PDB file of N, CA and C in Angstrom:
ATOM      1  N   UNK S1292     110.470 100.450 100.451  1.00 75.00           N
ATOM      2  CA  UNK S1292     109.851 102.014 101.025  1.00 75.00           C
ATOM      3  C   UNK S1292     110.550 102.352  99.175  1.00 75.00           C
ATOM      4  N   UNK S1293     109.329 103.319  99.088  1.00 85.00           N
ATOM      5  CA  UNK S1293     109.686 104.353  98.150  1.00 85.00           C
ATOM      6  C   UNK S1293     110.709 105.389  98.291  1.00 85.00           C
ATOM      7  N   UNK S1294     111.874 105.497  98.217  1.00 89.00           N
ATOM      8  CA  UNK S1294     112.467 106.686  98.198  1.00 89.00           C
ATOM      9  C   UNK S1294     111.741 108.101  98.339  1.00 89.00           C
ATOM     10  N   UNK S1295     111.160 107.923  97.938  1.00 92.00           N
ATOM     11  CA  UNK S1295     110.348 109.370  98.026  1.00 92.00           C
ATOM     12  C   UNK S1295     109.663 109.556  99.629  1.00 92.00           C
ATOM     13  N   UNK S1296     109.125 108.434 100.187  1.00 92.00           N
ATOM     14  CA  UNK S1296     108.989 108.508 100.737  1.00 92.00           C
ATOM     15  C   UNK S1296     109.959 108.284 102.164  1.00 92.00           C
ATOM     16  N   UNK S1297     111.102 107.991 101.993  1.00 90.00           N
ATOM     17  CA  UNK S1297     112.149 108.157 102.837  1.00 90.00           C
ATOM     18  C   UNK S1297     112.795 109.096 102.653  1.00 90.00           C
ATOM     19  N   UNK S1298     112.854 110.043 101.390  1.00 91.00           N
ATOM     20  CA  UNK S1298     113.522 110.873 101.520  1.00 91.00           C
ATOM     21  C   UNK S1298     112.494 111.876 102.905  1.00 91.00           C
ATOM     22  N   UNK S1299     111.589 111.785 102.616  1.00 93.00           N
ATOM     23  CA  UNK S1299     110.503 112.505 103.410  1.00 93.00           C
ATOM     24  C   UNK S1299     110.081 112.356 105.161  1.00 93.00           C
ATOM     25  N   UNK S1300     110.942 110.871 104.985  1.00 93.00           N
ATOM     26  CA  UNK S1300     110.738 110.860 106.882  1.00 93.00           C
ATOM     27  C   UNK S1300     112.469 111.504 106.967  1.00 93.00           C
ATOM     28  N   UNK S1301     113.557 111.751 106.232  1.00 91.00           N
ATOM     29  CA  UNK S1301     114.461 112.235 106.599  1.00 91.00           C
ATOM     30  C   UNK S1301     113.964 114.323 106.546  1.00 91.00           C
ATOM     31  N   UNK S1302     113.785 114.537 105.624  1.00 94.00           N
ATOM     32  CA  UNK S1302     113.042 116.032 105.183  1.00 94.00           C
ATOM     33  C   UNK S1302     113.798 116.663 104.382  1.00 94.00           C
ATOM     34  N   UNK S1303     114.168 115.486 103.558  1.00 93.00           N
ATOM     35  CA  UNK S1303     114.937 116.011 102.754  1.00 93.00           C
ATOM     36  C   UNK S1303     114.716 115.850 100.862  1.00 93.00           C
ATOM     37  N   UNK S1304     114.871 116.672  99.665  1.00 94.00           N
ATOM     38  CA  UNK S1304     114.134 115.788  98.972  1.00 94.00           C
ATOM     39  C   UNK S1304     114.765 115.215  98.407  1.00 94.00           C
ATOM     40  N   UNK S1305     114.072 114.118  96.743  1.00 94.00           N
ATOM     41  CA  UNK S1305     114.780 113.239  96.792  1.00 94.00           C
ATOM     42  C   UNK S1305     116.266 113.154  96.257  1.00 94.00           C
ATOM     43  N   UNK S1306     116.461 113.982  94.574  1.00 95.00           N
ATOM     44  CA  UNK S1306     117.380 114.104  95.443  1.00 95.00           C
ATOM     45  C   UNK S1306     118.449 114.569  95.949  1.00 95.00           C
ATOM     46  N   UNK S1307     118.276 115.546  96.845  1.00 95.00           N
ATOM     47  CA  UNK S1307     119.271 115.407  98.498  1.00 95.00           C
ATOM     48  C   UNK S1307     119.272 114.336  99.117  1.00 95.00           C
ATOM     49  N   UNK S1308     118.343 113.042  99.847  1.00 94.00           N
ATOM     50  CA  UNK S1308     118.332 112.490 100.275  1.00 94.00           C
ATOM     51  C   UNK S1308     119.560 111.011  99.360  1.00 94.00           C
ATOM     52  N   UNK S1309     119.356 111.309  98.325  1.00 94.00           N
ATOM     53  CA  UNK S1309     119.591 110.023  97.551  1.00 94.00           C
ATOM     54  C   UNK S1309     121.379 110.152  97.285  1.00 94.00           C
ATOM     55  N   UNK S1310     122.042 111.982  97.017  1.00 95.00           N
ATOM     56  CA  UNK S1310     123.284 112.122  97.282  1.00 95.00           C
ATOM     57  C   UNK S1310     124.085 111.884  99.097  1.00 95.00           C
ATOM     58  N   UNK S1311     122.461 112.336 100.159  1.00 95.00           N
ATOM     59  CA  UNK S1311     123.269 112.073 100.647  1.00 95.00           C
ATOM     60  C   UNK S1311     123.324 110.101 101.849  1.00 95.00           C
ATOM     61  N   UNK S1312     122.923 109.551 100.936  1.00 94.00           N
ATOM     62  CA  UNK S1312     123.350 108.644 101.207  1.00 94.00           C
ATOM     63  C   UNK S1312     123.789 107.882 100.022  1.00 94.00           C
ATOM     64  N   UNK S1313     124.422 108.677  99.781  1.00 95.00           N
ATOM     65  CA  UNK S1313     125.744 107.641  98.489  1.00 95.00           C
ATOM     66  C   UNK S1313     127.142 108.411  99.656  1.00 95.00           C
ATOM     67  N   UNK S1314     127.436 109.398 100.681  1.00 95.00           N
ATOM     68  CA  UNK S1314     128.254 110.110 101.066  1.00 95.00           C
ATOM     69  C   UNK S1314     128.075 109.363 102.439  1.00 95.00           C
ATOM     70  N   UNK S1315     127.244 108.793 102.645  1.00 94.00           N
ATOM     71  CA  UNK S1315     127.164 107.597 103.563  1.00 94.00           C
ATOM     72  C   UNK S1315     127.399 106.611 104.520  1.00 94.00           C
ATOM     73  N   UNK S1316     127.021 106.064 102.892  1.00 92.00           N
ATOM     74  CA  UNK S1316     126.605 104.115 102.713  1.00 92.00           C
ATOM     75  C   UNK S1316     128.245 104.241 102.028  1.00 92.00           C
ATOM     76  N   UNK S1317     128.241 104.786 100.351  1.00 93.00           N
ATOM     77  CA  UNK S1317     128.513 104.788  99.235  1.00 93.00           C
ATOM     78  C   UNK S1317     128.385 103.551  98.125  1.00 93.00           C
ATOM     79  N   UNK S1318     126.497 103.620  98.575  1.00 91.00           N
ATOM     80  CA  UNK S1318     126.607 103.533  97.419  1.00 91.00           C
ATOM     81  C   UNK S1318     125.431 104.339  97.138  1.00 91.00           C
ATOM     82  N   UNK S1319     124.341 103.940  95.945  1.00 94.00           N
ATOM     83  CA  UNK S1319     123.352 104.951  95.597  1.00 94.00           C
ATOM     84  C   UNK S1319     122.194 104.241  96.316  1.00 94.00           C
ATOM     85  N   UNK S1320     120.848 104.643  97.124  1.00 93.00           N
ATOM     86  CA  UNK S1320     119.917 103.818  97.439  1.00 93.00           C
ATOM     87  C   UNK S1320     119.663 102.415  97.229  1.00 93.00           C
ATOM     88  N   UNK S1321     119.666 102.696  95.699  1.00 90.00           N
ATOM     89  CA  UNK S1321     119.259 101.560  94.259  1.00 90.00           C
ATOM     90  C   UNK S1321     120.220 100.512  94.829  1.00 90.00           C
ATOM     91  N   UNK S1322     121.144 100.876  94.320  1.00 93.00           N
ATOM     92  CA  UNK S1322     122.927  99.793  94.294  1.00 93.00           C
ATOM     93  C   UNK S1322     122.711  99.362  95.947  1.00 93.00           C
ATOM     94  N   UNK S1323     122.277 100.100  97.146  1.00 93.00           N
ATOM     95  CA  UNK S1323     122.691  98.879  98.443  1.00 93.00           C
ATOM     96  C   UNK S1323     121.141  98.076  98.297  1.00 93.00           C
ATOM     97  N   UNK S1324     120.913  97.730  98.537  1.00 91.00           N
ATOM     98  CA  UNK S1324     119.431  97.368  98.451  1.00 91.00           C
ATOM     99  C   UNK S1324     119.635  95.926  96.762  1.00 91.00           C
ATOM    100  N   UNK S1325     120.112  95.904  95.883  1.00 92.00           N
ATOM    101  CA  UNK S1325     120.613  95.400  95.077  1.00 92.00           C
ATOM    102  C   UNK S1325     121.793  94.457  96.351  1.00 92.00           C
ATOM    103  N   UNK S1326     122.202  95.007  96.187  1.00 94.00           N
ATOM    104  CA  UNK S1326     123.578  94.521  96.937  1.00 94.00           C
ATOM    105  C   UNK S1326     123.058  94.091  98.192  1.00 94.00           C
ATOM    106  N   UNK S1327     122.376  94.357  99.316  1.00 94.00           N
ATOM    107  CA  UNK S1327     121.814  92.961 100.413  1.00 94.00           C
ATOM    108  C   UNK S1327     120.677  92.284  99.470  1.00 94.00           C
ATOM    109  N   UNK S1328     120.475  92.618  98.337  1.00 95.00           N
ATOM    110  CA  UNK S1328     119.611  91.214  98.419  1.00 95.00           C
ATOM    111  C   UNK S1328     120.131  90.041  97.535  1.00 95.00           C
ATOM    112  N   UNK S1329     121.134  90.129  96.610  1.00 97.00           N
ATOM    113  CA  UNK S1329     123.246  89.310  96.668  1.00 97.00           C
ATOM    114  C   UNK S1329     123.024  88.959  97.963  1.00 97.00           C
ATOM    115  N   UNK S1330     123.399  90.040  98.861  1.00 97.00           N
ATOM    116  CA  UNK S1330     123.687  89.039 100.081  1.00 97.00           C
ATOM    117  C   UNK S1330     122.992  88.133 101.474  1.00 97.00           C
ATOM    118  N   UNK S1331     121.212  88.320 100.890  1.00 97.00           N
ATOM    119  CA  UNK S1331     121.193  87.325 101.289  1.00 97.00           C
ATOM    120  C   UNK S1331     121.134  86.336 100.389  1.00 97.00           C
ATOM    121  N   UNK S1332     120.454  86.511  99.034  1.00 97.00           N
ATOM    122  CA  UNK S1332     120.737  85.376  98.534  1.00 97.00           C
ATOM    123  C   UNK S1332     122.023  84.596  98.574  1.00 97.00           C
ATOM    124  N   UNK S1333     123.575  85.103  98.862  1.00 96.00           N
ATOM    125  CA  UNK S1333     124.215  84.019  98.959  1.00 96.00           C
ATOM    126  C   UNK S1333     124.303  83.102 100.073  1.00 96.00           C
ATOM    127  N   UNK S1334     123.100  83.673 101.315  1.00 96.00           N
ATOM    128  CA  UNK S1334     123.647  84.090 102.537  1.00 96.00           C
ATOM    129  C   UNK S1334     121.984  82.278 102.762  1.00 96.00           C
ATOM    130  N   UNK S1335     120.966  82.148 102.085  1.00 97.00           N
ATOM    131  CA  UNK S1335     120.260  80.967 101.464  1.00 97.00           C
ATOM    132  C   UNK S1335     121.281  80.119 100.715  1.00 97.00           C
ATOM    133  N   UNK S1336     121.937  80.448  99.674  1.00 96.00           N
ATOM    134  CA  UNK S1336     122.259  79.486  99.454  1.00 96.00           C
ATOM    135  C   UNK S1336     123.934  78.556  99.957  1.00 96.00           C
ATOM    136  N   UNK S1337     124.085  79.107 100.468  1.00 94.00           N
ATOM    137  CA  UNK S1337     125.485  78.030 101.990  1.00 94.00           C
ATOM    138  C   UNK S1337     124.684  77.313 102.928  1.00 94.00           C
ATOM    139  N   UNK S1338     122.589  77.920 103.026  1.00 93.00           N
ATOM    140  CA  UNK S1338     122.860  77.564 104.403  1.00 93.00           C
ATOM    141  C   UNK S1338     121.502  76.406 104.015  1.00 93.00           C
ATOM    142  N   UNK S1339     120.622  76.078 103.263  1.00 93.00           N
ATOM    143  CA  UNK S1339     120.009  76.438 102.793  1.00 93.00           C
ATOM    144  C   UNK S1339     119.460  75.278 101.485  1.00 93.00           C
ATOM    145  N   UNK S1340     119.096  74.946 101.454  1.00 91.00           N
ATOM    146  CA  UNK S1340     118.925  73.577 100.430  1.00 91.00           C
ATOM    147  C   UNK S1340     116.584  74.030  99.521  1.00 91.00           C
ATOM    148  N   UNK S1341     117.043  74.886  99.921  1.00 94.00           N
ATOM    149  CA  UNK S1341     115.285  75.814  99.257  1.00 94.00           C
ATOM    150  C   UNK S1341     116.359  75.820  97.677  1.00 94.00           C
ATOM    151  N   UNK S1342     114.875  75.844  96.909  1.00 96.00           N
ATOM    152  CA  UNK S1342     115.629  75.804  94.769  1.00 96.00           C
ATOM    153  C   UNK S1342     116.044  77.423  95.288  1.00 96.00           C
ATOM    154  N   UNK S1343     116.346  77.020  93.920  1.00 96.00           N
ATOM    155  CA  UNK S1343     116.987  78.334  94.117  1.00 96.00           C
ATOM    156  C   UNK S1343     115.797  79.571  92.990  1.00 96.00           C
ATOM    157  N   UNK S1344     114.912  79.458  92.645  1.00 96.00           N
ATOM    158  CA  UNK S1344     114.151  79.896  92.310  1.00 96.00           C
ATOM    159  C   UNK S1344     113.260  79.926  93.500  1.00 96.00           C
ATOM    160  N   UNK S1345     112.927  79.601  94.251  1.00 97.00           N
ATOM    161  CA  UNK S1345     112.306  80.332  95.736  1.00 97.00           C
ATOM    162  C   UNK S1345     113.595  80.928  95.753  1.00 97.00           C
ATOM    163  N   UNK S1346     115.007  80.742  96.340  1.00 97.00           N
ATOM    164  CA  UNK S1346     115.520  81.602  97.494  1.00 97.00           C
ATOM    165  C   UNK S1346     115.521  82.676  96.221  1.00 97.00           C
ATOM    166  N   UNK S1347     115.787  83.609  94.990  1.00 97.00           N
ATOM    167  CA  UNK S1347     115.625  85.545  93.317  1.00 97.00           C
ATOM    168  C   UNK S1347     113.663  85.461  94.435  1.00 97.00           C
ATOM    169  N   UNK S1348     112.760  84.731  94.671  1.00 96.00           N
ATOM    170  CA  UNK S1348     111.564  85.085  95.136  1.00 96.00           C
ATOM    171  C   UNK S1348     111.435  85.809  96.709  1.00 96.00           C
ATOM    172  N   UNK S1349     112.882  85.150  97.364  1.00 96.00           N
ATOM    173  CA  UNK S1349     112.026  85.604  97.966  1.00 96.00           C
ATOM    174  C   UNK S1349     113.695  86.754  98.396  1.00 96.00           C
ATOM    175  N   UNK S1350     114.487  87.134  98.266  1.00 96.00           N
ATOM    176  CA  UNK S1350     115.558  87.763  97.739  1.00 96.00           C
ATOM    177  C   UNK S1350     114.842  89.592  97.477  1.00 96.00           C
ATOM    178  N   UNK S1351     113.022  89.029  96.213  1.00 94.00           N
ATOM    179  CA  UNK S1351     113.076  90.354  95.658  1.00 94.00           C
ATOM    180  C   UNK S1351     113.381  90.637  93.754  1.00 94.00           C
ATOM    181  N   UNK S1352     114.163  89.392  93.572  1.00 95.00           N
ATOM    182  CA  UNK S1352     114.057  89.303  92.252  1.00 95.00           C
ATOM    183  C   UNK S1352     112.903  88.796  91.646  1.00 95.00           C
ATOM    184  N   UNK S1353     112.885  89.133  90.665  1.00 94.00           N
ATOM    185  CA  UNK S1353     111.236  88.849  89.813  1.00 94.00           C
ATOM    186  C   UNK S1353     111.181  87.622  89.221  1.00 94.00           C
ATOM    187  N   UNK S1354     113.023  86.712  89.413  1.00 95.00           N
ATOM    188  CA  UNK S1354     112.267  85.253  88.557  1.00 95.00           C
ATOM    189  C   UNK S1354     113.933  84.533  88.896  1.00 95.00           C
ATOM    190  N   UNK S1355     114.553  83.856  88.127  1.00 94.00           N
ATOM    191  CA  UNK S1355     115.583  83.035  88.640  1.00 94.00           C
ATOM    192  C   UNK S1355     116.133  83.545  87.637  1.00 94.00           C
ATOM    193  N   UNK S1356     115.890  84.144  86.253  1.00 95.00           N
ATOM    194  CA  UNK S1356     116.930  84.452  85.285  1.00 95.00           C
ATOM    195  C   UNK S1356     117.184  85.565  85.657  1.00 95.00           C
ATOM    196  N   UNK S1357     115.808  86.817  86.754  1.00 95.00           N
ATOM    197  CA  UNK S1357     116.589  88.227  87.001  1.00 95.00           C
ATOM    198  C   UNK S1357     117.369  87.836  88.355  1.00 95.00           C
ATOM    199  N   UNK S1358     117.992  86.133  88.765  1.00 96.00           N
ATOM    200  CA  UNK S1358     118.869  86.391  89.886  1.00 96.00           C
ATOM    201  C   UNK S1358     120.267  85.433  89.175  1.00 96.00           C
ATOM    202  N   UNK S1359     120.267  84.799  88.784  1.00 96.00           N
ATOM    203  CA  UNK S1359     120.912  84.642  88.410  1.00 96.00           C
ATOM    204  C   UNK S1359     122.684  85.663  86.745  1.00 96.00           C
ATOM    205  N   UNK S1360     121.294  86.654  86.533  1.00 96.00           N
ATOM    206  CA  UNK S1360     122.613  87.652  85.933  1.00 96.00           C
ATOM    207  C   UNK S1360     122.829  88.036  86.705  1.00 96.00           C
ATOM    208  N   UNK S1361     122.079  88.994  88.059  1.00 95.00           N
ATOM    209  CA  UNK S1361     121.977  90.238  88.468  1.00 95.00           C
ATOM    210  C   UNK S1361     123.547  88.777  89.564  1.00 95.00           C
ATOM    211  N   UNK S1362     122.995  87.809  89.652  1.00 96.00           N
ATOM    212  CA  UNK S1362     123.945  87.279  90.741  1.00 96.00           C
ATOM    213  C   UNK S1362     125.933  87.817  89.706  1.00 96.00           C
ATOM    214  N   UNK S1363     125.807  86.684  88.607  1.00 96.00           N
ATOM    215  CA  UNK S1363     126.638  86.658  88.258  1.00 96.00           C
ATOM    216  C   UNK S1363     127.423  88.527  87.776  1.00 96.00           C
ATOM    217  N   UNK S1364     126.569  89.561  87.568  1.00 95.00           N
ATOM    218  CA  UNK S1364     127.734  90.778  86.762  1.00 95.00           C
ATOM    219  C   UNK S1364     128.032  90.875  89.003  1.00 95.00           C
ATOM    220  N   UNK S1365     127.207  90.556  89.970  1.00 94.00           N
ATOM    221  CA  UNK S1365     128.379  91.749  91.220  1.00 94.00           C
ATOM    222  C   UNK S1365     129.000  89.670  91.600  1.00 94.00           C
ATOM    223  N   UNK S1366     129.171  88.819  92.260  1.00 95.00           N
ATOM    224  CA  UNK S1366     129.585  87.904  92.027  1.00 95.00           C
ATOM    225  C   UNK S1366     130.583  86.809  91.612  1.00 95.00           C
ATOM    226  N   UNK S1367     130.103  87.115  90.599  1.00 95.00           N
ATOM    227  CA  UNK S1367     131.523  87.401  89.226  1.00 95.00           C
ATOM    228  C   UNK S1367     131.099  85.251  88.718  1.00 95.00           C
ATOM    229  N   UNK S1368     130.025  84.380  89.770  1.00 95.00           N
ATOM    230  CA  UNK S1368     129.606  83.500  88.940  1.00 95.00           C
ATOM    231  C   UNK S1368     127.738  82.993  88.702  1.00 95.00           C
ATOM    232  N   UNK S1369     127.081  81.494  88.702  1.00 95.00           N
ATOM    233  CA  UNK S1369     126.553  81.807  88.697  1.00 95.00           C
ATOM    234  C   UNK S1369     125.746  81.354  90.376  1.00 95.00           C
ATOM    235  N   UNK S1370     123.987  81.021  90.517  1.00 96.00           N
ATOM    236  CA  UNK S1370     124.132  81.247  92.126  1.00 96.00           C
ATOM    237  C   UNK S1370     124.088  79.144  92.557  1.00 96.00           C
ATOM    238  N   UNK S1371     123.744  79.093  91.047  1.00 94.00           N
ATOM    239  CA  UNK S1371     124.238  76.748  91.477  1.00 94.00           C
ATOM    240  C   UNK S1371     125.950  77.154  91.374  1.00 94.00           C
ATOM    241  N   UNK S1372     126.229  77.741  90.823  1.00 94.00           N
ATOM    242  CA  UNK S1372     128.074  77.925  90.669  1.00 94.00           C
ATOM    243  C   UNK S1372     128.209  78.225  92.413  1.00 94.00           C
ATOM    244  N   UNK S1373     127.873  78.818  92.245  1.00 95.00           N
ATOM    245  CA  UNK S1373     128.453  79.343  93.619  1.00 95.00           C
ATOM    246  C   UNK S1373     127.533  78.434  95.056  1.00 95.00           C
ATOM    247  N   UNK S1374     126.339  78.430  95.086  1.00 94.00           N
ATOM    248  CA  UNK S1374     125.918  76.607  95.980  1.00 94.00           C
ATOM    249  C   UNK S1374     126.910  75.085  95.849  1.00 94.00           C
ATOM    250  N   UNK S1375     127.169  75.394  94.684  1.00 92.00           N
ATOM    251  CA  UNK S1375     128.594  74.467  95.301  1.00 92.00           C
ATOM    252  C   UNK S1375     130.113  73.857  95.233  1.00 92.00           C
ATOM    253  N   UNK S1376     130.373  75.368  95.748  1.00 89.00           N
ATOM    254  CA  UNK S1376     131.450  75.409  96.356  1.00 89.00           C
ATOM    255  C   UNK S1376     131.687  75.765  97.900  1.00 89.00           C
ATOM    256  N   UNK S1377     130.300  75.228  98.411  1.00 79.00           N
ATOM    257  CA  UNK S1377     129.859  75.047  99.985  1.00 79.00           C
ATOM    258  C   UNK S1377     129.869  73.899 100.375  1.00 79.00           C
ATOM    259  N   UNK S1378     129.733  73.533 101.338  1.00 72.00           N
ATOM    260  CA  UNK S1378     129.884  71.807 101.288  1.00 72.00           C
ATOM    261  C   UNK S1378     128.713  72.235 101.388  1.00 72.00           C
ATOM    262  N   UNK S1379     127.404  70.882 102.263  1.00 63.00           N
ATOM    263  CA  UNK S1379     125.987  70.802 102.674  1.00 63.00           C
ATOM    264  C   UNK S1379     126.159  70.777 103.791  1.00 63.00           C
ATOM    265  N   UNK S1380     125.232  70.942 104.515  1.00 55.00           N
ATOM    266  CA  UNK S1380     125.162  70.933 105.644  1.00 55.00           C
ATOM    267  C   UNK S1380     124.368  69.857 106.504  1.00 55.00           C
ATOM    268  N   UNK S1381     125.104  68.434 107.365  1.00 47.00           N
ATOM    269  CA  UNK S1381     124.165  67.780 107.445  1.00 47.00           C
ATOM    270  C   UNK S1381     123.240  67.211 108.123  1.00 47.00           C
ATOM    271  N   UNK S1382     122.371  68.458 108.086  1.00 49.00           N
ATOM    272  CA  UNK S1382     120.411  67.742 108.235  1.00 49.00           C
ATOM    273  C   UNK S1382     120.261  68.448 106.649  1.00 49.00           C
ATOM    274  N   UNK S1383     121.410  68.941 105.273  1.00 46.00           N
ATOM    275  CA  UNK S1383     120.235  69.230 104.040  1.00 46.00           C
ATOM    276  C   UNK S1383     120.220  67.247 103.921  1.00 46.00           C
TER     277      UNK S1383
END
């Protein structure tokens, strides 16, 4: 959803919406969404055997490379490295 639409729903200008969002949540809207995508990817990596390329696309990243770079920046390791730190589920 575009920021302009969110700001309109809230009855605020886009800059005011962004400031208020950051004050309330602690992150600007873009960073918040980015972190949610990383958290969703972490959940998929822990709980599924889905290929990492599919996880990237399911979480809103344009490619495996995009996910890998973002994941390494936020988490400190690659998605493959993260997945290897979790024991496999019996159903996988």
